[in-house]
Short mmCIF file of the C-alpha atoms (twelve columns), coordinates in Angstrom:
data_MODEL
# 
_entry.id   MODEL 
# 
loop_
_atom_site.group_PDB 
_atom_site.id 
_atom_site.type_symbol 
_atom_site.label_atom_id 
_atom_site.label_alt_id 
_atom_site.label_comp_id 
_atom_site.label_asym_id 
_atom_site.label_seq_id 
_atom_site.Cartn_x 
_atom_site.Cartn_y 
_atom_site.Cartn_z 
_atom_site.pdbx_PDB_model_num 
ATOM 1   C CA . UNK A 1   54.138 78.150  61.766 1 
ATOM 2   C CA . UNK A 2   52.799 77.504  65.222 1 
ATOM 3   C CA . UNK A 3   49.232 77.079  66.394 1 
ATOM 4   C CA . UNK A 4   47.295 80.082  67.681 1 
ATOM 5   C CA . UNK A 5   43.916 80.463  69.422 1 
ATOM 6   C CA . UNK A 6   40.923 80.138  67.122 1 
ATOM 7   C CA . UNK A 7   39.894 83.439  65.533 1 
ATOM 8   C CA . UNK A 8   36.497 84.637  66.741 1 
ATOM 9   C CA . UNK A 9   36.137 87.738  64.549 1 
ATOM 10  C CA . UNK A 10  37.281 87.460  60.922 1 
ATOM 11  C CA . UNK A 11  35.269 90.469  59.720 1 
ATOM 12  C CA . UNK A 12  38.260 92.459  58.441 1 
ATOM 13  C CA . UNK A 13  39.724 89.434  56.663 1 
ATOM 14  C CA . UNK A 14  36.442 88.856  54.853 1 
ATOM 15  C CA . UNK A 15  36.172 92.522  53.901 1 
ATOM 16  C CA . UNK A 16  39.747 92.553  52.616 1 
ATOM 17  C CA . UNK A 17  39.107 89.514  50.439 1 
ATOM 18  C CA . UNK A 18  35.789 90.793  49.132 1 
ATOM 19  C CA . UNK A 19  33.573 88.344  51.001 1 
ATOM 20  C CA . UNK A 20  30.209 89.424  52.366 1 
ATOM 21  C CA . UNK A 21  30.189 91.163  55.773 1 
ATOM 22  C CA . UNK A 22  27.255 91.772  58.084 1 
ATOM 23  C CA . UNK A 23  28.804 95.061  59.243 1 
ATOM 24  C CA . UNK A 24  31.776 97.192  58.327 1 
ATOM 25  C CA . UNK A 25  34.989 96.302  60.190 1 
ATOM 26  C CA . UNK A 26  36.889 99.178  61.770 1 
ATOM 27  C CA . UNK A 27  40.351 99.859  63.164 1 
ATOM 28  C CA . UNK A 28  42.398 103.047 63.473 1 
ATOM 29  C CA . UNK A 29  45.948 103.913 62.512 1 
ATOM 30  C CA . UNK A 30  47.997 104.687 65.645 1 
ATOM 31  C CA . UNK A 31  45.228 103.167 67.769 1 
ATOM 32  C CA . UNK A 32  47.955 102.167 70.232 1 
ATOM 33  C CA . UNK A 33  49.304 105.580 71.050 1 
ATOM 34  C CA . UNK A 34  49.662 108.745 73.084 1 
ATOM 35  C CA . UNK A 35  45.946 109.588 73.285 1 
ATOM 36  C CA . UNK A 36  45.556 106.688 75.743 1 
ATOM 37  C CA . UNK A 37  46.482 107.374 79.403 1 
ATOM 38  C CA . UNK A 38  47.597 103.766 79.806 1 
ATOM 39  C CA . UNK A 39  50.015 104.173 76.892 1 
ATOM 40  C CA . UNK A 40  51.405 107.349 78.438 1 
ATOM 41  C CA . UNK A 41  51.963 105.421 81.661 1 
ATOM 42  C CA . UNK A 42  54.115 102.892 79.816 1 
ATOM 43  C CA . UNK A 43  56.037 105.609 77.987 1 
ATOM 44  C CA . UNK A 44  56.706 107.432 81.260 1 
ATOM 45  C CA . UNK A 45  58.895 104.490 82.236 1 
ATOM 46  C CA . UNK A 46  60.281 103.400 78.877 1 
ATOM 47  C CA . UNK A 47  61.854 105.127 75.860 1 
ATOM 48  C CA . UNK A 48  59.910 104.823 72.585 1 
ATOM 49  C CA . UNK A 49  62.175 102.367 70.793 1 
ATOM 50  C CA . UNK A 50  62.635 100.425 74.038 1 
ATOM 51  C CA . UNK A 51  58.905 99.706  73.874 1 
ATOM 52  C CA . UNK A 52  59.264 98.645  70.244 1 
ATOM 53  C CA . UNK A 53  62.206 96.348  71.016 1 
ATOM 54  C CA . UNK A 54  60.713 94.717  74.114 1 
ATOM 55  C CA . UNK A 55  58.128 92.134  72.990 1 
ATOM 56  C CA . UNK A 56  56.236 92.179  76.307 1 
ATOM 57  C CA . UNK A 57  55.883 95.982  76.209 1 
ATOM 58  C CA . UNK A 58  54.990 96.075  72.508 1 
ATOM 59  C CA . UNK A 59  52.361 93.416  73.153 1 
ATOM 60  C CA . UNK A 60  50.915 95.309  76.107 1 
ATOM 61  C CA . UNK A 61  50.458 98.591  74.239 1 
ATOM 62  C CA . UNK A 62  49.069 96.744  71.196 1 
ATOM 63  C CA . UNK A 63  46.381 95.245  73.416 1 
ATOM 64  C CA . UNK A 64  45.460 98.477  75.223 1 
ATOM 65  C CA . UNK A 65  43.000 99.795  72.595 1 
ATOM 66  C CA . UNK A 66  41.567 96.296  72.097 1 
ATOM 67  C CA . UNK A 67  40.609 96.237  75.773 1 
ATOM 68  C CA . UNK A 68  38.912 99.642  75.517 1 
ATOM 69  C CA . UNK A 69  37.123 99.519  72.169 1 
ATOM 70  C CA . UNK A 70  35.226 97.039  70.021 1 
ATOM 71  C CA . UNK A 71  37.851 97.165  67.278 1 
ATOM 72  C CA . UNK A 72  37.969 94.570  64.515 1 
ATOM 73  C CA . UNK A 73  41.772 94.432  64.294 1 
ATOM 74  C CA . UNK A 74  44.875 95.034  66.341 1 
ATOM 75  C CA . UNK A 75  48.051 96.428  64.777 1 
ATOM 76  C CA . UNK A 76  51.380 95.499  66.282 1 
ATOM 77  C CA . UNK A 77  53.076 98.372  68.068 1 
ATOM 78  C CA . UNK A 78  56.266 99.211  66.217 1 
ATOM 79  C CA . UNK A 79  57.568 101.955 63.937 1 
ATOM 80  C CA . UNK A 80  58.368 102.183 60.236 1 
ATOM 81  C CA . UNK A 81  61.919 103.335 61.087 1 
ATOM 82  C CA . UNK A 82  62.948 99.982  62.547 1 
ATOM 83  C CA . UNK A 83  63.942 99.045  58.974 1 
ATOM 84  C CA . UNK A 84  66.602 101.787 58.636 1 
ATOM 85  C CA . UNK A 85  67.778 100.817 62.117 1 
ATOM 86  C CA . UNK A 86  68.138 97.208  60.971 1 
ATOM 87  C CA . UNK A 87  70.228 98.453  58.050 1 
ATOM 88  C CA . UNK A 88  72.687 100.161 60.380 1 
ATOM 89  C CA . UNK A 89  71.426 103.709 60.884 1 
ATOM 90  C CA . UNK A 90  70.896 105.144 64.362 1 
ATOM 91  C CA . UNK A 91  67.448 106.653 64.926 1 
ATOM 92  C CA . UNK A 92  66.216 108.335 68.096 1 
ATOM 93  C CA . UNK A 93  62.711 109.519 68.976 1 
ATOM 94  C CA . UNK A 94  63.348 112.907 70.553 1 
ATOM 95  C CA . UNK A 95  60.624 114.646 72.611 1 
ATOM 96  C CA . UNK A 96  59.179 117.593 70.728 1 
ATOM 97  C CA . UNK A 97  61.196 116.732 67.615 1 
ATOM 98  C CA . UNK A 98  60.207 113.239 66.562 1 
ATOM 99  C CA . UNK A 99  62.418 110.760 64.722 1 
ATOM 100 C CA . UNK A 100 65.997 111.932 64.305 1 
ATOM 101 C CA . UNK A 101 68.853 110.235 62.445 1 
ATOM 102 C CA . UNK A 102 72.273 110.907 63.951 1 
ATOM 103 C CA . UNK A 103 74.017 110.483 60.606 1 
ATOM 104 C CA . UNK A 104 71.606 110.754 57.655 1 
ATOM 105 C CA . UNK A 105 72.620 109.838 54.124 1 
ATOM 106 C CA . UNK A 106 74.152 112.939 52.556 1 
ATOM 107 C CA . UNK A 107 75.767 111.702 49.336 1 
ATOM 108 C CA . UNK A 108 75.551 108.469 47.326 1 
ATOM 109 C CA . UNK A 109 78.808 107.156 48.773 1 
ATOM 110 C CA . UNK A 110 76.982 106.979 52.131 1 
ATOM 111 C CA . UNK A 111 75.077 103.960 50.808 1 
ATOM 112 C CA . UNK A 112 78.198 102.002 51.677 1 
ATOM 113 C CA . UNK A 113 77.326 102.504 55.347 1 
ATOM 114 C CA . UNK A 114 74.143 100.476 54.972 1 
ATOM 115 C CA . UNK A 115 73.857 96.765  55.684 1 
ATOM 116 C CA . UNK A 116 71.623 95.748  52.800 1 
ATOM 117 C CA . UNK A 117 72.086 92.048  53.623 1 
ATOM 118 C CA . UNK A 118 70.846 92.337  57.189 1 
ATOM 119 C CA . UNK A 119 69.398 89.167  58.683 1 
ATOM 120 C CA . UNK A 120 65.935 90.318  59.704 1 
ATOM 121 C CA . UNK A 121 65.575 87.398  62.087 1 
ATOM 122 C CA . UNK A 122 68.480 88.860  64.028 1 
ATOM 123 C CA . UNK A 123 67.958 92.614  63.616 1 
ATOM 124 C CA . UNK A 124 64.141 92.632  63.650 1 
ATOM 125 C CA . UNK A 125 63.446 89.446  65.535 1 
ATOM 126 C CA . UNK A 126 61.971 91.450  68.411 1 
ATOM 127 C CA . UNK A 127 59.088 92.465  66.113 1 
ATOM 128 C CA . UNK A 128 58.445 88.841  65.234 1 
ATOM 129 C CA . UNK A 129 58.514 87.870  68.914 1 
ATOM 130 C CA . UNK A 130 56.057 90.654  69.736 1 
ATOM 131 C CA . UNK A 131 53.703 89.491  66.985 1 
ATOM 132 C CA . UNK A 132 53.741 85.879  68.162 1 
ATOM 133 C CA . UNK A 133 53.195 86.871  71.784 1 
ATOM 134 C CA . UNK A 134 50.371 89.239  70.841 1 
ATOM 135 C CA . UNK A 135 48.610 86.626  68.709 1 
ATOM 136 C CA . UNK A 136 48.446 84.395  71.767 1 
ATOM 137 C CA . UNK A 137 47.422 87.201  74.132 1 
ATOM 138 C CA . UNK A 138 44.628 88.316  71.785 1 
ATOM 139 C CA . UNK A 139 43.040 84.892  72.316 1 
ATOM 140 C CA . UNK A 140 41.417 85.097  68.886 1 
ATOM 141 C CA . UNK A 141 39.447 88.262  69.653 1 
ATOM 142 C CA . UNK A 142 40.440 89.885  66.354 1 
ATOM 143 C CA . UNK A 143 43.135 89.606  63.676 1 
ATOM 144 C CA . UNK A 144 46.587 91.154  64.079 1 
ATOM 145 C CA . UNK A 145 48.036 93.495  61.447 1 
ATOM 146 C CA . UNK A 146 51.743 93.721  60.694 1 
ATOM 147 C CA . UNK A 147 53.272 96.580  58.726 1 
ATOM 148 C CA . UNK A 148 56.237 98.322  57.197 1 
ATOM 149 C CA . UNK A 149 57.063 101.686 55.737 1 
ATOM 150 C CA . UNK A 150 57.400 101.753 51.946 1 
ATOM 151 C CA . UNK A 151 60.782 102.342 50.281 1 
ATOM 152 C CA . UNK A 152 60.316 105.968 49.210 1 
ATOM 153 C CA . UNK A 153 59.027 107.033 52.630 1 
ATOM 154 C CA . UNK A 154 61.938 105.320 54.391 1 
ATOM 155 C CA . UNK A 155 64.429 106.751 51.892 1 
ATOM 156 C CA . UNK A 156 63.135 110.257 52.521 1 
ATOM 157 C CA . UNK A 157 63.601 109.927 56.284 1 
ATOM 158 C CA . UNK A 158 67.079 108.442 55.854 1 
ATOM 159 C CA . UNK A 159 68.228 111.398 53.746 1 
ATOM 160 C CA . UNK A 160 66.367 114.210 55.500 1 
ATOM 161 C CA . UNK A 161 67.441 112.965 58.919 1 
ATOM 162 C CA . UNK A 162 63.912 113.358 60.270 1 
ATOM 163 C CA . UNK A 163 60.606 114.962 59.373 1 
ATOM 164 C CA . UNK A 164 60.338 117.640 56.684 1 
ATOM 165 C CA . UNK A 165 57.522 119.543 55.005 1 
ATOM 166 C CA . UNK A 166 59.209 119.465 51.588 1 
ATOM 167 C CA . UNK A 167 61.526 116.437 51.644 1 
ATOM 168 C CA . UNK A 168 63.683 118.559 49.331 1 
ATOM 169 C CA . UNK A 169 66.951 116.842 50.267 1 
ATOM 170 C CA . UNK A 170 65.494 113.448 49.422 1 
ATOM 171 C CA . UNK A 171 63.826 114.700 46.239 1 
ATOM 172 C CA . UNK A 172 67.143 116.216 45.194 1 
ATOM 173 C CA . UNK A 173 68.513 112.664 45.104 1 
ATOM 174 C CA . UNK A 174 65.746 111.621 42.702 1 
ATOM 175 C CA . UNK A 175 66.759 114.320 40.226 1 
ATOM 176 C CA . UNK A 176 70.524 114.481 40.769 1 
ATOM 177 C CA . UNK A 177 71.297 110.845 41.643 1 
ATOM 178 C CA . UNK A 178 68.528 108.777 40.017 1 
ATOM 179 C CA . UNK A 179 70.610 105.596 39.686 1 
ATOM 180 C CA . UNK A 180 71.727 105.757 43.311 1 
ATOM 181 C CA . UNK A 181 68.153 106.489 44.351 1 
ATOM 182 C CA . UNK A 182 67.012 103.311 42.635 1 
ATOM 183 C CA . UNK A 183 69.864 101.423 44.297 1 
ATOM 184 C CA . UNK A 184 68.743 102.602 47.727 1 
ATOM 185 C CA . UNK A 185 65.082 101.922 46.983 1 
ATOM 186 C CA . UNK A 186 65.938 98.382  45.889 1 
ATOM 187 C CA . UNK A 187 68.037 97.794  48.998 1 
ATOM 188 C CA . UNK A 188 65.089 98.874  51.127 1 
ATOM 189 C CA . UNK A 189 62.653 96.756  49.116 1 
ATOM 190 C CA . UNK A 190 64.732 93.624  49.635 1 
ATOM 191 C CA . UNK A 191 64.753 94.120  53.412 1 
ATOM 192 C CA . UNK A 192 61.058 95.069  53.559 1 
ATOM 193 C CA . UNK A 193 60.050 91.905  51.708 1 
ATOM 194 C CA . UNK A 194 61.937 89.740  54.209 1 
ATOM 195 C CA . UNK A 195 60.513 91.770  57.088 1 
ATOM 196 C CA . UNK A 196 56.903 91.394  55.961 1 
ATOM 197 C CA . UNK A 197 57.283 87.693  55.234 1 
ATOM 198 C CA . UNK A 198 58.786 87.253  58.696 1 
ATOM 199 C CA . UNK A 199 55.811 89.021  60.252 1 
ATOM 200 C CA . UNK A 200 53.390 86.606  58.584 1 
ATOM 201 C CA . UNK A 201 55.456 83.622  59.692 1 
ATOM 202 C CA . UNK A 202 55.343 85.053  63.224 1 
ATOM 203 C CA . UNK A 203 51.544 85.331  63.148 1 
ATOM 204 C CA . UNK A 204 50.456 88.535  61.369 1 
ATOM 205 C CA . UNK A 205 47.120 88.010  59.612 1 
ATOM 206 C CA . UNK A 206 47.142 91.156  57.462 1 
ATOM 207 C CA . UNK A 207 49.914 93.473  56.294 1 
ATOM 208 C CA . UNK A 208 49.864 97.216  55.637 1 
ATOM 209 C CA . UNK A 209 52.471 99.139  53.651 1 
ATOM 210 C CA . UNK A 210 52.721 102.812 54.612 1 
ATOM 211 C CA . UNK A 211 53.810 105.166 51.812 1 
ATOM 212 C CA . UNK A 212 53.304 108.155 54.066 1 
ATOM 213 C CA . UNK A 213 55.219 110.621 51.896 1 
ATOM 214 C CA . UNK A 214 53.552 109.858 48.566 1 
ATOM 215 C CA . UNK A 215 52.039 113.331 48.469 1 
ATOM 216 C CA . UNK A 216 55.489 114.927 48.293 1 
ATOM 217 C CA . UNK A 217 55.905 113.336 44.870 1 
ATOM 218 C CA . UNK A 218 54.038 114.098 41.658 1 
ATOM 219 C CA . UNK A 219 52.567 111.540 39.254 1 
ATOM 220 C CA . UNK A 220 55.814 111.188 37.304 1 
ATOM 221 C CA . UNK A 221 58.188 110.756 40.211 1 
ATOM 222 C CA . UNK A 222 55.716 108.504 42.034 1 
ATOM 223 C CA . UNK A 223 55.406 106.232 38.989 1 
ATOM 224 C CA . UNK A 224 59.185 106.075 38.619 1 
ATOM 225 C CA . UNK A 225 60.485 105.953 42.180 1 
ATOM 226 C CA . UNK A 226 57.645 104.644 44.373 1 
ATOM 227 C CA . UNK A 227 55.125 102.540 42.480 1 
ATOM 228 C CA . UNK A 228 57.543 99.944  41.026 1 
ATOM 229 C CA . UNK A 229 58.787 99.071  44.504 1 
ATOM 230 C CA . UNK A 230 55.288 99.061  45.997 1 
ATOM 231 C CA . UNK A 231 54.313 96.546  43.314 1 
ATOM 232 C CA . UNK A 232 57.455 94.516  43.774 1 
ATOM 233 C CA . UNK A 233 56.787 94.161  47.503 1 
ATOM 234 C CA . UNK A 234 53.268 92.751  47.103 1 
ATOM 235 C CA . UNK A 235 54.391 90.329  44.388 1 
ATOM 236 C CA . UNK A 236 57.471 89.086  46.175 1 
ATOM 237 C CA . UNK A 237 55.848 88.754  49.610 1 
ATOM 238 C CA . UNK A 238 53.037 86.639  48.212 1 
ATOM 239 C CA . UNK A 239 55.398 84.531  46.096 1 
ATOM 240 C CA . UNK A 240 57.717 83.920  49.047 1 
ATOM 241 C CA . UNK A 241 54.848 82.785  51.250 1 
ATOM 242 C CA . UNK A 242 53.510 80.442  48.569 1 
ATOM 243 C CA . UNK A 243 56.976 78.910  48.162 1 
ATOM 244 C CA . UNK A 244 56.931 78.232  51.901 1 
ATOM 245 C CA . UNK A 245 53.475 76.603  51.588 1 
ATOM 246 C CA . UNK A 246 52.005 79.460  53.627 1 
ATOM 247 C CA . UNK A 247 48.758 81.037  52.473 1 
ATOM 248 C CA . UNK A 248 49.318 84.726  51.621 1 
ATOM 249 C CA . UNK A 249 47.529 87.174  53.893 1 
ATOM 250 C CA . UNK A 250 45.591 90.212  52.649 1 
ATOM 251 C CA . UNK A 251 47.777 93.241  51.979 1 
ATOM 252 C CA . UNK A 252 46.827 96.922  52.351 1 
ATOM 253 C CA . UNK A 253 48.613 99.840  50.711 1 
ATOM 254 C CA . UNK A 254 48.249 103.334 52.140 1 
ATOM 255 C CA . UNK A 255 49.860 105.986 49.960 1 
ATOM 256 C CA . UNK A 256 48.880 109.220 51.693 1 
ATOM 257 C CA . UNK A 257 47.892 112.069 49.351 1 
ATOM 258 C CA . UNK A 258 48.390 109.873 46.269 1 
ATOM 259 C CA . UNK A 259 44.991 110.842 44.858 1 
ATOM 260 C CA . UNK A 260 46.666 110.996 41.439 1 
ATOM 261 C CA . UNK A 261 47.581 107.290 41.524 1 
ATOM 262 C CA . UNK A 262 44.486 105.448 42.782 1 
ATOM 263 C CA . UNK A 263 44.018 103.465 39.576 1 
ATOM 264 C CA . UNK A 264 47.675 102.434 39.556 1 
ATOM 265 C CA . UNK A 265 47.581 101.465 43.230 1 
ATOM 266 C CA . UNK A 266 44.489 99.342  42.656 1 
ATOM 267 C CA . UNK A 267 46.472 97.360  40.079 1 
ATOM 268 C CA . UNK A 268 49.568 96.952  42.226 1 
ATOM 269 C CA . UNK A 269 48.730 93.583  43.781 1 
ATOM 270 C CA . UNK A 270 47.188 94.743  47.062 1 
ATOM 271 C CA . UNK A 271 43.815 93.548  48.307 1 
ATOM 272 C CA . UNK A 272 43.005 96.892  49.943 1 
ATOM 273 C CA . UNK A 273 43.727 100.507 48.983 1 
ATOM 274 C CA . UNK A 274 43.559 102.880 51.941 1 
ATOM 275 C CA . UNK A 275 42.429 106.477 51.381 1 
ATOM 276 C CA . UNK A 276 43.233 109.707 53.161 1 
ATOM 277 C CA . UNK A 277 40.434 112.178 53.938 1 
ATOM 278 C CA . UNK A 278 41.023 114.343 50.830 1 
ATOM 279 C CA . UNK A 279 39.611 111.672 48.528 1 
ATOM 280 C CA . UNK A 280 35.916 111.304 47.777 1 
ATOM 281 C CA . UNK A 281 34.979 107.629 48.334 1 
ATOM 282 C CA . UNK A 282 32.618 107.492 45.348 1 
ATOM 283 C CA . UNK A 283 35.267 108.868 43.006 1 
ATOM 284 C CA . UNK A 284 37.802 106.457 44.466 1 
ATOM 285 C CA . UNK A 285 35.508 103.513 43.805 1 
ATOM 286 C CA . UNK A 286 35.117 104.587 40.175 1 
ATOM 287 C CA . UNK A 287 38.886 104.673 39.778 1 
ATOM 288 C CA . UNK A 288 39.775 101.410 41.513 1 
ATOM 289 C CA . UNK A 289 36.854 99.341  40.229 1 
ATOM 290 C CA . UNK A 290 34.770 96.735  42.047 1 
ATOM 291 C CA . UNK A 291 37.455 94.150  42.825 1 
ATOM 292 C CA . UNK A 292 39.545 96.017  45.387 1 
ATOM 293 C CA . UNK A 293 38.531 96.794  48.974 1 
ATOM 294 C CA . UNK A 294 38.746 100.406 50.116 1 
ATOM 295 C CA . UNK A 295 39.808 101.571 53.568 1 
ATOM 296 C CA . UNK A 296 39.409 104.941 55.265 1 
ATOM 297 C CA . UNK A 297 38.918 107.778 55.399 1 
ATOM 298 C CA . UNK A 298 37.399 110.025 58.101 1 
ATOM 299 C CA . UNK A 299 39.353 113.225 58.755 1 
ATOM 300 C CA . UNK A 300 40.950 112.560 62.173 1 
ATOM 301 C CA . UNK A 301 39.943 116.056 63.292 1 
ATOM 302 C CA . UNK A 302 36.288 115.030 63.191 1 
ATOM 303 C CA . UNK A 303 37.044 113.219 66.453 1 
ATOM 304 C CA . UNK A 304 37.348 116.610 68.151 1 
ATOM 305 C CA . UNK A 305 33.675 117.388 67.571 1 
ATOM 306 C CA . UNK A 306 30.542 116.478 69.519 1 
ATOM 307 C CA . UNK A 307 29.280 112.900 69.596 1 
ATOM 308 C CA . UNK A 308 26.246 113.851 67.501 1 
ATOM 309 C CA . UNK A 309 28.306 115.472 64.768 1 
ATOM 310 C CA . UNK A 310 30.807 112.629 64.859 1 
ATOM 311 C CA . UNK A 311 28.042 110.055 64.469 1 
ATOM 312 C CA . UNK A 312 26.543 111.967 61.563 1 
ATOM 313 C CA . UNK A 313 29.935 112.168 59.851 1 
ATOM 314 C CA . UNK A 314 30.360 108.426 60.247 1 
ATOM 315 C CA . UNK A 315 26.911 107.816 58.769 1 
ATOM 316 C CA . UNK A 316 27.813 109.940 55.749 1 
ATOM 317 C CA . UNK A 317 31.120 108.113 55.355 1 
ATOM 318 C CA . UNK A 318 29.544 104.660 55.471 1 
ATOM 319 C CA . UNK A 319 26.891 105.773 53.018 1 
ATOM 320 C CA . UNK A 320 29.561 107.046 50.613 1 
ATOM 321 C CA . UNK A 321 31.666 103.883 50.769 1 
ATOM 322 C CA . UNK A 322 28.885 101.315 51.026 1 
ATOM 323 C CA . UNK A 323 29.021 98.404  53.418 1 
ATOM 324 C CA . UNK A 324 30.806 95.803  51.282 1 
ATOM 325 C CA . UNK A 325 34.467 95.686  50.287 1 
ATOM 326 C CA . UNK A 326 35.047 98.405  52.850 1 
ATOM 327 C CA . UNK A 327 37.130 98.757  56.023 1 
ATOM 328 C CA . UNK A 328 36.458 101.859 58.099 1 
ATOM 329 C CA . UNK A 329 39.412 103.848 59.397 1 
ATOM 330 C CA . UNK A 330 40.616 107.394 59.738 1 
ATOM 331 C CA . UNK A 331 42.325 109.107 56.820 1 
ATOM 332 C CA . UNK A 332 45.547 109.099 58.842 1 
ATOM 333 C CA . UNK A 333 46.578 108.296 62.414 1 
ATOM 334 C CA . UNK A 334 44.672 109.448 65.479 1 
ATOM 335 C CA . UNK A 335 46.212 112.530 67.137 1 
ATOM 336 C CA . UNK A 336 47.757 112.492 70.631 1 
ATOM 337 C CA . UNK A 337 45.372 115.062 72.136 1 
ATOM 338 C CA . UNK A 338 42.149 113.300 71.206 1 
ATOM 339 C CA . UNK A 339 39.587 112.077 73.723 1 
ATOM 340 C CA . UNK A 340 39.518 108.259 73.852 1 
ATOM 341 C CA . UNK A 341 35.764 108.390 74.410 1 
ATOM 342 C CA . UNK A 342 35.379 109.927 70.965 1 
ATOM 343 C CA . UNK A 343 37.186 106.993 69.395 1 
ATOM 344 C CA . UNK A 344 34.665 104.704 71.085 1 
ATOM 345 C CA . UNK A 345 31.880 106.798 69.523 1 
ATOM 346 C CA . UNK A 346 33.551 106.413 66.126 1 
ATOM 347 C CA . UNK A 347 33.951 102.642 66.371 1 
ATOM 348 C CA . UNK A 348 30.436 102.063 67.682 1 
ATOM 349 C CA . UNK A 349 28.928 104.385 65.064 1 
ATOM 350 C CA . UNK A 350 30.610 102.473 62.232 1 
ATOM 351 C CA . UNK A 351 29.132 99.220  63.473 1 
ATOM 352 C CA . UNK A 352 25.699 100.707 64.119 1 
ATOM 353 C CA . UNK A 353 25.252 102.518 60.804 1 
ATOM 354 C CA . UNK A 354 26.645 99.698  58.697 1 
ATOM 355 C CA . UNK A 355 24.411 97.141  60.414 1 
ATOM 356 C CA . UNK A 356 21.411 99.425  59.817 1 
ATOM 357 C CA . UNK A 357 22.380 99.779  56.167 1 
ATOM 358 C CA . UNK A 358 22.564 96.010  55.892 1 
ATOM 359 C CA . UNK A 359 19.131 95.670  57.473 1 
ATOM 360 C CA . UNK A 360 20.411 94.116  60.702 1 
ATOM 361 C CA . UNK A 361 18.515 95.191  63.814 1 
# 
């Protein structure tokens, strides 16, 4: 691993590991995105996945929110669907439609089309290059987060061919082709582990696993088809890094709408469990115990309201979570039509109220 500029703000790393923090660290999912005029300017000239695959462009849009706001982490600009792309599927980001697979997986025999032995250094090396470049360009201002989609979420996209409110085609596989479903989930897990390890070697200082479609499953199907692979990823990533004499970085798991599995997630080997806005922080803390950091969970739509109401909502959120073992975030990604000034209010309010709660003037 190469040398990077000295880190000046390790607040989120301390919070993730359970060390004392003078204020609550804050970042936002999709903080590099369409709500920023400067991001729209880049996208006006470049297709979505072109930005992902061009390290200089990915670095630039990653840094855009860091220049605007006093955020405590950057997250590399990429997309969870780069993993299916690396395995041989063609994915396009179509205006007004979103991610679209030209040839989704229809039947189990389609698994033969996938390259499960892909060399991530070749097929996803552009992500690693973007991470390394961004670490240098950040100049130590804050840590850089790397990420991946989780196996079930990626599987559902690969079968549905895009977004879906029910994911019924993918869930059909779980019931009709359970063995093939496990085969696909394991193939994805193997690639994700290599991908996340590669991100750390490239310079990522935290990792987040997005199980965005957890809420489509129930407790039984989640425990059978999602949780084992979520656990396997955290275990194998950390073991691989140790074998390379690299210190494991903190890992965050965000299983959206998995309110039924908080206890299980807290025992799955991740340092941080991220919550969506439907979960009461106090109840979550009771379920996960004192030894896991929580992240979240303001309803993104609160950012539409007035600064006064937004600030009050942040105060209530910080009060509910407490100021230790806590990373402030939204309960999901920020929406494209939101006012950037309101995100500044959110970030500043988190710092202000948590410092006040800690008795810092």
